[in-house]
mmCIF file of C-alpha atoms in Angstrom:
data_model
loop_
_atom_site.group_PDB
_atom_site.id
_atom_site.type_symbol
_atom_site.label_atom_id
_atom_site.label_comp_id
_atom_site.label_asym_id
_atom_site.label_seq_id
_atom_site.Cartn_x
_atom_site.Cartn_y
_atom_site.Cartn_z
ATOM 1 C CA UNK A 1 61.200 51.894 46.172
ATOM 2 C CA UNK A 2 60.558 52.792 49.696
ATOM 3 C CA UNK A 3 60.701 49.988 52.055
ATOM 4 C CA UNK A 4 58.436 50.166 54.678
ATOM 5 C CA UNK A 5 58.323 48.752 58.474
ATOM 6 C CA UNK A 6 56.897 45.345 57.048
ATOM 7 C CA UNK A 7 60.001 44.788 54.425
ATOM 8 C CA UNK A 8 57.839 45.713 51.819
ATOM 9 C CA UNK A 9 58.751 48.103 48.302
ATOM 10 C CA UNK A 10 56.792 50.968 48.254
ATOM 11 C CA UNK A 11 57.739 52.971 45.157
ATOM 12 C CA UNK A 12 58.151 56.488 45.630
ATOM 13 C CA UNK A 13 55.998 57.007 42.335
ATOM 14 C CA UNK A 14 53.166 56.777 44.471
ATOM 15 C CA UNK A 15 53.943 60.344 46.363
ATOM 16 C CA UNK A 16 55.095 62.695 43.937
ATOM 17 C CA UNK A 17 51.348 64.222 43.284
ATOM 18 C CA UNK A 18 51.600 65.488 46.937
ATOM 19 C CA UNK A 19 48.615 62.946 47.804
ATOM 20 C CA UNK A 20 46.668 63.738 50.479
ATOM 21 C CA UNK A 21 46.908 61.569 54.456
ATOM 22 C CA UNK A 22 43.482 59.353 53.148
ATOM 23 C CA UNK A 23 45.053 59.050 49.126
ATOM 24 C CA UNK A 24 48.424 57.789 50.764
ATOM 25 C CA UNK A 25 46.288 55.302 52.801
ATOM 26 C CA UNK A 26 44.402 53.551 50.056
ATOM 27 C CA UNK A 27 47.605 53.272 47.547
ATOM 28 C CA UNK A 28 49.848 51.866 49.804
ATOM 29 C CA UNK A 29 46.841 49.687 50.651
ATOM 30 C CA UNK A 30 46.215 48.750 47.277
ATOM 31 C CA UNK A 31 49.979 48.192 46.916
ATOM 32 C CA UNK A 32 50.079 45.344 49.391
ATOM 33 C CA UNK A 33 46.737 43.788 47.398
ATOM 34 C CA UNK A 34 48.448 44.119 44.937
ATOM 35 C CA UNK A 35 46.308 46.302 42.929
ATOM 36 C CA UNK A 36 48.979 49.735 42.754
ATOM 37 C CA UNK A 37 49.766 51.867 39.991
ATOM 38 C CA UNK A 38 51.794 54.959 40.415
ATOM 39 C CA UNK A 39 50.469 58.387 39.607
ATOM 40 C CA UNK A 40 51.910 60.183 36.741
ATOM 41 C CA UNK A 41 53.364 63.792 38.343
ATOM 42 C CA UNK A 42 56.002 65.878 38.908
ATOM 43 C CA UNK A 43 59.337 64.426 41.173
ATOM 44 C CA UNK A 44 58.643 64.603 44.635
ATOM 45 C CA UNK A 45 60.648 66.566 47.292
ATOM 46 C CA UNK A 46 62.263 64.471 49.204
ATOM 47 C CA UNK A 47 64.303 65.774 52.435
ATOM 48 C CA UNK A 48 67.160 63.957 53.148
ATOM 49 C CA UNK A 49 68.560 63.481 56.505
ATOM 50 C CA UNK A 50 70.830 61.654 58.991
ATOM 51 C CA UNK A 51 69.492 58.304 60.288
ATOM 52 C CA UNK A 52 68.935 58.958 63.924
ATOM 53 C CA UNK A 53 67.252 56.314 66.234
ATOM 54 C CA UNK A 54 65.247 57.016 69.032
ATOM 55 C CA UNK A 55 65.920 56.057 72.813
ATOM 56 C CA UNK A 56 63.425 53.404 73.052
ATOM 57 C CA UNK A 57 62.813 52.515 69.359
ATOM 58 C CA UNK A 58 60.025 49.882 68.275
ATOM 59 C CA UNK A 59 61.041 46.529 66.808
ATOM 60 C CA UNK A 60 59.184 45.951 63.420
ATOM 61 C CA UNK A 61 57.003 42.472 62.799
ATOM 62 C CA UNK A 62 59.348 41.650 60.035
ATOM 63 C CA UNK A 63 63.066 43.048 59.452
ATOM 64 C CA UNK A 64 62.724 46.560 57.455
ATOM 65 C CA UNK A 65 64.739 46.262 54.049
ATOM 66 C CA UNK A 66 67.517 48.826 53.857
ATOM 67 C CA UNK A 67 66.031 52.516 52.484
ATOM 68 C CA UNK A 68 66.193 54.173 49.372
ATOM 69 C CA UNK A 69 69.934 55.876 48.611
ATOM 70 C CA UNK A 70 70.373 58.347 46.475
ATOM 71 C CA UNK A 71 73.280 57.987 44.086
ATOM 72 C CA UNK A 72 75.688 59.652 46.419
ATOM 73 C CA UNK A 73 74.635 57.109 49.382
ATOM 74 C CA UNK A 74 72.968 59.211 51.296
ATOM 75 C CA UNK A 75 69.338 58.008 52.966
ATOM 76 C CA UNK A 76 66.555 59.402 51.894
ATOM 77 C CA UNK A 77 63.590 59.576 53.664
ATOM 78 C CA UNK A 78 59.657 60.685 53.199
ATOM 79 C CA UNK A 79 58.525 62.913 56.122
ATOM 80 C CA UNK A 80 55.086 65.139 56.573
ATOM 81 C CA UNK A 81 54.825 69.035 57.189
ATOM 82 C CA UNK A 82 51.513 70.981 58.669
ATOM 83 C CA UNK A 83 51.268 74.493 57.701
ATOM 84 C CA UNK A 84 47.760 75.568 56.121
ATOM 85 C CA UNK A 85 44.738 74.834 58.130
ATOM 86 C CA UNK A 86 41.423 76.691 59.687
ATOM 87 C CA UNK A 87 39.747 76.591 62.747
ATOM 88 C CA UNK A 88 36.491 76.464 60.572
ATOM 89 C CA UNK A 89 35.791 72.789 61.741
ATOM 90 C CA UNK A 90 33.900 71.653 64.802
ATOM 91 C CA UNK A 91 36.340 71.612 68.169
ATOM 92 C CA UNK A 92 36.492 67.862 68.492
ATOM 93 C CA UNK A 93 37.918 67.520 65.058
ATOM 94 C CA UNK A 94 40.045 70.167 64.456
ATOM 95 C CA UNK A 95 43.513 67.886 65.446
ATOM 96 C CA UNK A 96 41.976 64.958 64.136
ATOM 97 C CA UNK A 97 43.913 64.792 60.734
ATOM 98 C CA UNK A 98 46.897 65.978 61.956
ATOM 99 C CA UNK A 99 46.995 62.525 64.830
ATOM 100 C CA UNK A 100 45.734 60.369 62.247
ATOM 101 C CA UNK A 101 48.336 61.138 60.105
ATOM 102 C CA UNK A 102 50.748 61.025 62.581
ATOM 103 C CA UNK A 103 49.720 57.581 63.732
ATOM 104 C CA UNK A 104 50.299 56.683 59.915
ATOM 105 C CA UNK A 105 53.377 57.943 59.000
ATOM 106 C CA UNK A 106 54.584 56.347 62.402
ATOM 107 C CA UNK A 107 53.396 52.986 61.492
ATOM 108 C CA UNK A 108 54.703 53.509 57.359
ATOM 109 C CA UNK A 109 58.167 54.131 58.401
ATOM 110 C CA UNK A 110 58.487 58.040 57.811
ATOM 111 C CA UNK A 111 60.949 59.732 59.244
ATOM 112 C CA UNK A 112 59.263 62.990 60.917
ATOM 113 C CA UNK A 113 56.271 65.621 61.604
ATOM 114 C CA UNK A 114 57.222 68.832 61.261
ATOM 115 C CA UNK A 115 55.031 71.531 63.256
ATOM 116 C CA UNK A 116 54.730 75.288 62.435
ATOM 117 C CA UNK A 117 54.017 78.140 64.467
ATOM 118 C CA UNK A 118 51.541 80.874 63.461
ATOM 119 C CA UNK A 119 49.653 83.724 64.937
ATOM 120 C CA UNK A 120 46.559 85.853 64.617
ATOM 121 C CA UNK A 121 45.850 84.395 61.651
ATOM 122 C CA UNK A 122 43.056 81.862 60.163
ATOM 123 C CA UNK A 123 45.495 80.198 57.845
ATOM 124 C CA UNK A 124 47.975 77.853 60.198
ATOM 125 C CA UNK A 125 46.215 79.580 62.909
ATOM 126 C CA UNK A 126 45.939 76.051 64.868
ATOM 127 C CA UNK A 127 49.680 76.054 65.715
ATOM 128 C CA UNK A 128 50.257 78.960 67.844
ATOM 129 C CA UNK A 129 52.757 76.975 70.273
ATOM 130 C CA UNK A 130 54.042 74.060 68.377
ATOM 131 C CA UNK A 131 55.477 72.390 71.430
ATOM 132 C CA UNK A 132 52.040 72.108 72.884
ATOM 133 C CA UNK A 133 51.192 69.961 69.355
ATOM 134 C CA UNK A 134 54.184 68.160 69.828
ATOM 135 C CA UNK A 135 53.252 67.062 72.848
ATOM 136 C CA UNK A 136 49.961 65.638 71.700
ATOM 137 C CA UNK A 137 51.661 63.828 68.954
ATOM 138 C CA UNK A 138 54.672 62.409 71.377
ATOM 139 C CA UNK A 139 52.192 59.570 72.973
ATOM 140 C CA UNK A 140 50.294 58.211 69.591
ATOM 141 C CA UNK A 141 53.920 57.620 67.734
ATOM 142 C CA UNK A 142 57.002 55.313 68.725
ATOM 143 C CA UNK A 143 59.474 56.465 65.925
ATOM 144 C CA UNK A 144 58.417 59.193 64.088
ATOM 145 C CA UNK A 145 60.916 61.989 64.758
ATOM 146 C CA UNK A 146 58.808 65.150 66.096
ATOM 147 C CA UNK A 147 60.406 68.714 64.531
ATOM 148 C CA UNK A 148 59.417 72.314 65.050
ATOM 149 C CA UNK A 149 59.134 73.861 61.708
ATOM 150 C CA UNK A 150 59.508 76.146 62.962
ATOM 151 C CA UNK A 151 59.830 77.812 65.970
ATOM 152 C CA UNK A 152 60.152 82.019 65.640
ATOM 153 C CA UNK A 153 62.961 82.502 67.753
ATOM 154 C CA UNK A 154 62.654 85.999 68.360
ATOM 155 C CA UNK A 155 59.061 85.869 70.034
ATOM 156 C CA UNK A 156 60.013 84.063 72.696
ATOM 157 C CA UNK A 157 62.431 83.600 75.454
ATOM 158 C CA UNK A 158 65.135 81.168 74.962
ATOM 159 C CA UNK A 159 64.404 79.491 78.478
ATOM 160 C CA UNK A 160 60.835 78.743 77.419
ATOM 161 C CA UNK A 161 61.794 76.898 74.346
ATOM 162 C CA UNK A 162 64.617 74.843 76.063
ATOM 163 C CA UNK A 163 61.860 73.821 79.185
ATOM 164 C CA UNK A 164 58.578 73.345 76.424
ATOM 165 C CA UNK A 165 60.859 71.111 74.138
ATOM 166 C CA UNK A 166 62.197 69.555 76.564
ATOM 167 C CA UNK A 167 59.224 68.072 77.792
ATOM 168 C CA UNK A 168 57.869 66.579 75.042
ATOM 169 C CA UNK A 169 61.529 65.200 74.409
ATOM 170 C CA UNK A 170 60.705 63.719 77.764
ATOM 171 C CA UNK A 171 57.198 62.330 76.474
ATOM 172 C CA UNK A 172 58.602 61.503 72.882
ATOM 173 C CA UNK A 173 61.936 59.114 74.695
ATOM 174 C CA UNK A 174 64.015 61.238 72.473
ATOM 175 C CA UNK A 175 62.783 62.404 69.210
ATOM 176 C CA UNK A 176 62.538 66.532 69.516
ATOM 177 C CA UNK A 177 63.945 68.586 66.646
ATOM 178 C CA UNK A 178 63.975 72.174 66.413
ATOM 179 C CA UNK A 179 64.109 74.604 63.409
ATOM 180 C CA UNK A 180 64.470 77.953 63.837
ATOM 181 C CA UNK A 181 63.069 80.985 61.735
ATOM 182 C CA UNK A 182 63.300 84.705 62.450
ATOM 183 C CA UNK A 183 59.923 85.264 61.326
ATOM 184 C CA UNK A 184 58.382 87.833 58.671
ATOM 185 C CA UNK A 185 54.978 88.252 59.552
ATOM 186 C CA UNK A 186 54.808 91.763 61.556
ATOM 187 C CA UNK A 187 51.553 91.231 63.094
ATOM 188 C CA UNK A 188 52.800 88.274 64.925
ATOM 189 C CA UNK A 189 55.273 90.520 66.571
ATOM 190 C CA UNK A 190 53.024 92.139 68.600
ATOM 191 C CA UNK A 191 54.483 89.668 70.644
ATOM 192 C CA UNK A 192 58.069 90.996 70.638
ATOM 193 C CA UNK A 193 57.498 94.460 68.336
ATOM 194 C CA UNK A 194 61.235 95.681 69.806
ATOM 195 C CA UNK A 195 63.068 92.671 67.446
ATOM 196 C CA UNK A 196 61.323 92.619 64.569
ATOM 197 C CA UNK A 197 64.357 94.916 63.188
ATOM 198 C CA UNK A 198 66.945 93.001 64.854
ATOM 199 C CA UNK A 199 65.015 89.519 64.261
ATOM 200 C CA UNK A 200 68.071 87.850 62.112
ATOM 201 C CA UNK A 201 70.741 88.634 65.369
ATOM 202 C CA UNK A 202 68.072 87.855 67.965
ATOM 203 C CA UNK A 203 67.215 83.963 66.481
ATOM 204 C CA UNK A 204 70.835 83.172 65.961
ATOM 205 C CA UNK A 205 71.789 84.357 69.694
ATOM 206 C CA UNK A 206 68.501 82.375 70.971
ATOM 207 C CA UNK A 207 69.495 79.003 69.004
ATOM 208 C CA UNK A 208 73.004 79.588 70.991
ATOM 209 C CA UNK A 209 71.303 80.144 74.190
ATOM 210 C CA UNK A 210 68.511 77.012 73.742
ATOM 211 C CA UNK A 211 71.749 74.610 72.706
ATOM 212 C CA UNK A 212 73.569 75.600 76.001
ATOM 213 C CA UNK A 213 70.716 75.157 78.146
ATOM 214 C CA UNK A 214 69.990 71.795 76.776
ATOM 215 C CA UNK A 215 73.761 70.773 77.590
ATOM 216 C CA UNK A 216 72.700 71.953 81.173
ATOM 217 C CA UNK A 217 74.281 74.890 81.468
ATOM 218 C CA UNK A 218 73.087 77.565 83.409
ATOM 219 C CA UNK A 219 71.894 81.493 81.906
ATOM 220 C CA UNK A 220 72.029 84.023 84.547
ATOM 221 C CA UNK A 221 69.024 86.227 85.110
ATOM 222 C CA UNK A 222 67.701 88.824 87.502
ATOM 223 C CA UNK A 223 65.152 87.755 89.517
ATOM 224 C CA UNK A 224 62.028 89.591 90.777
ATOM 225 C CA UNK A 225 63.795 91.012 93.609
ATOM 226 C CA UNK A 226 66.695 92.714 91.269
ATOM 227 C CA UNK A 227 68.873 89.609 92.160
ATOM 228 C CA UNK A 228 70.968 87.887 89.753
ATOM 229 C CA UNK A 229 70.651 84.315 89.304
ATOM 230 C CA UNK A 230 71.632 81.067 86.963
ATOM 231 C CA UNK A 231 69.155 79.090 85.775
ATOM 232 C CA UNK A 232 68.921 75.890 84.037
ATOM 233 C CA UNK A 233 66.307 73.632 82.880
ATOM 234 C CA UNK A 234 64.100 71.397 83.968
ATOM 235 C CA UNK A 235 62.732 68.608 83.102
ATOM 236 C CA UNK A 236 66.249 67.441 81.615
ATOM 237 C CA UNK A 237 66.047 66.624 77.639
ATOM 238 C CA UNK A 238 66.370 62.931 77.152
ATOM 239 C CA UNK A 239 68.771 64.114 74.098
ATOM 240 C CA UNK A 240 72.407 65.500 75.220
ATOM 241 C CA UNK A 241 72.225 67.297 72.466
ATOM 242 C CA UNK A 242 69.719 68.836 70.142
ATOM 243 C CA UNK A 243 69.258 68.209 67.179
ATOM 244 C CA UNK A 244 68.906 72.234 65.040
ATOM 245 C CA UNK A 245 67.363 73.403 62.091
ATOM 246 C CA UNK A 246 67.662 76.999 61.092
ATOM 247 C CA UNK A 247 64.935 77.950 58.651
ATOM 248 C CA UNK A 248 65.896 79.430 55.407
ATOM 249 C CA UNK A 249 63.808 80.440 52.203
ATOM 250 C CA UNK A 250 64.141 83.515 50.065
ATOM 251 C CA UNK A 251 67.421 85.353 51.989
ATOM 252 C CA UNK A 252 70.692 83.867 50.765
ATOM 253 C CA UNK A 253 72.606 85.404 53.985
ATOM 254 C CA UNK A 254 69.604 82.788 56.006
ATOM 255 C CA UNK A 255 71.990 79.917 53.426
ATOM 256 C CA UNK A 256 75.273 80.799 54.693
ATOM 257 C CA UNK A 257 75.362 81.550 58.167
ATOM 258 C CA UNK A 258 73.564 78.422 58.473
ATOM 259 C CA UNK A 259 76.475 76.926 56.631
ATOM 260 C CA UNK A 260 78.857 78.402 58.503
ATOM 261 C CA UNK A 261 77.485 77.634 61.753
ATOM 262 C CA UNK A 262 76.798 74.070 60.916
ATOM 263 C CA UNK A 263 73.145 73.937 61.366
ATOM 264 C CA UNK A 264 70.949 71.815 59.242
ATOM 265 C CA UNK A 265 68.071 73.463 56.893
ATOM 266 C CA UNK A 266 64.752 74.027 56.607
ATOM 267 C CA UNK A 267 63.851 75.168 53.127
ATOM 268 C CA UNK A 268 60.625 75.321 50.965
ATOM 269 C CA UNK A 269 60.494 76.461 47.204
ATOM 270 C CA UNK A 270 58.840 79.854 46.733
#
């Protein structure tokens, strides 16, 4: 099983019918009344990652029992993912699922939120700037790790990512990650329509540019009066370093440069 925060098992039967936020809620509830049985379904996806604490992290009421291991040691951990959604609903509620689950995957121990970014479009239409999600997400949580998945690297302006992310890794003591896609949707490059050809080369020399500018150093640019100047960030990252993703799906090539340049992966089976 899972152990939770509290020390308590929490088999990992009881999320492999992709449950919804409220369905995860009343087994592990029934769980601790003792009252659980796990759902017959499929084997759940799992991602596995790196333990990683955060600057400030929360003590628990009750030492956490050591997590689940797979058979070649490493952790694994549960995290959640928002993609699909519509701006159908009233205004007040439209973020209301996404905090609430936030609030309880922070309190059940799960490792991250990961945040897309989508334009023009009703479906995933309420993430066009994941950092500005992120940052709504940062105050309500104390561990849960808070990832762009993903951020389309060649819409936007490597300085605006390192400064955006870097706030909320100001607001979140230390728990931004970033993954990085190229994108395939064309219509969302009215943004940028002059890289949508070269969109592979332009998000791996943005992910170089966003890493150096989170170390601090400087990019030099030309200013509004045709002067050249470097630039670095500000507010400074909490993290020395940040933590990268590059997003891969369909495109072997996406597998190994992301291989070769030691970046972790985003994936999805479609």
């Amino acid at each position: 099983g899972l152990a939770d925060p509290l020390g308590r098992e929490v088999p990992l039967e009881l999320f492999q019918d992709n449950p919804t936020v409220q369905q995860i809620i009343d087994r592990v509830a029934d769980l601790l009344d003792g009252r659980a049985s796990a759902p017959v379904a499929a084997p759940a996806i799992i991602e596995p990652a790196e333990p990683a604490e955060p600057a400030h992290p929360a003590e628990p009421a009750h030492p956490a029992e050591p997590a689940q291991r797979s058979a070649t040691g490493n952790r694994l951990d549960l995290s959640i993912m928002f993609f699909a959604s519509s701006d159908a609903d009233s205004p007040r509620h439209r973020y209301e699922l996404l905090q609430q689950a936030c609030r309880v995957a922070d309190e059940l121990g799960f490792r991250a939120v990961w945040l897309p970014e989508r334009h023009f479009h009703p479906f995933g239409g309420l993430f066009p700037n994941p950092a500005v999600v992120a940052a709504s997400v940062a105050p309500i949580t104390t561990r849960l790790r808070i990832r762009a998945g993903s951020v389309v690297a060649p819409l936007h302006d490597p300085l605006r990512i390192a400064e955006e992310w870097a706030v909320v890794d100001n607001l979140s003591s230390g728990r931004v990650d970033i993954s990085f896609a190229t994108g395939w949707d064309a219509d969302s490059f009215v943004l940028a329509p002059e890289r949508y050809a070269s969109r592979r080369d332009a998000t791996l020399e943005t992910m170089s540019a966003v890493r150096r500018l989170w170390r601090g150093e400087p990019v030099r640019r030309r200013n509004g009066l045709g002067e050249d100047r470097d630039v670095c960030i500000h507010p400074r990252p909490v993290q020395p370093e940040l933590p990268m993703w590059l997003t891969a799906t369909r495109s072997l090539d996406s597998f190994v440069v992301a291989g070769r340049a030691g970046h972790n992966v985003l994936t999805a089976l479609l």
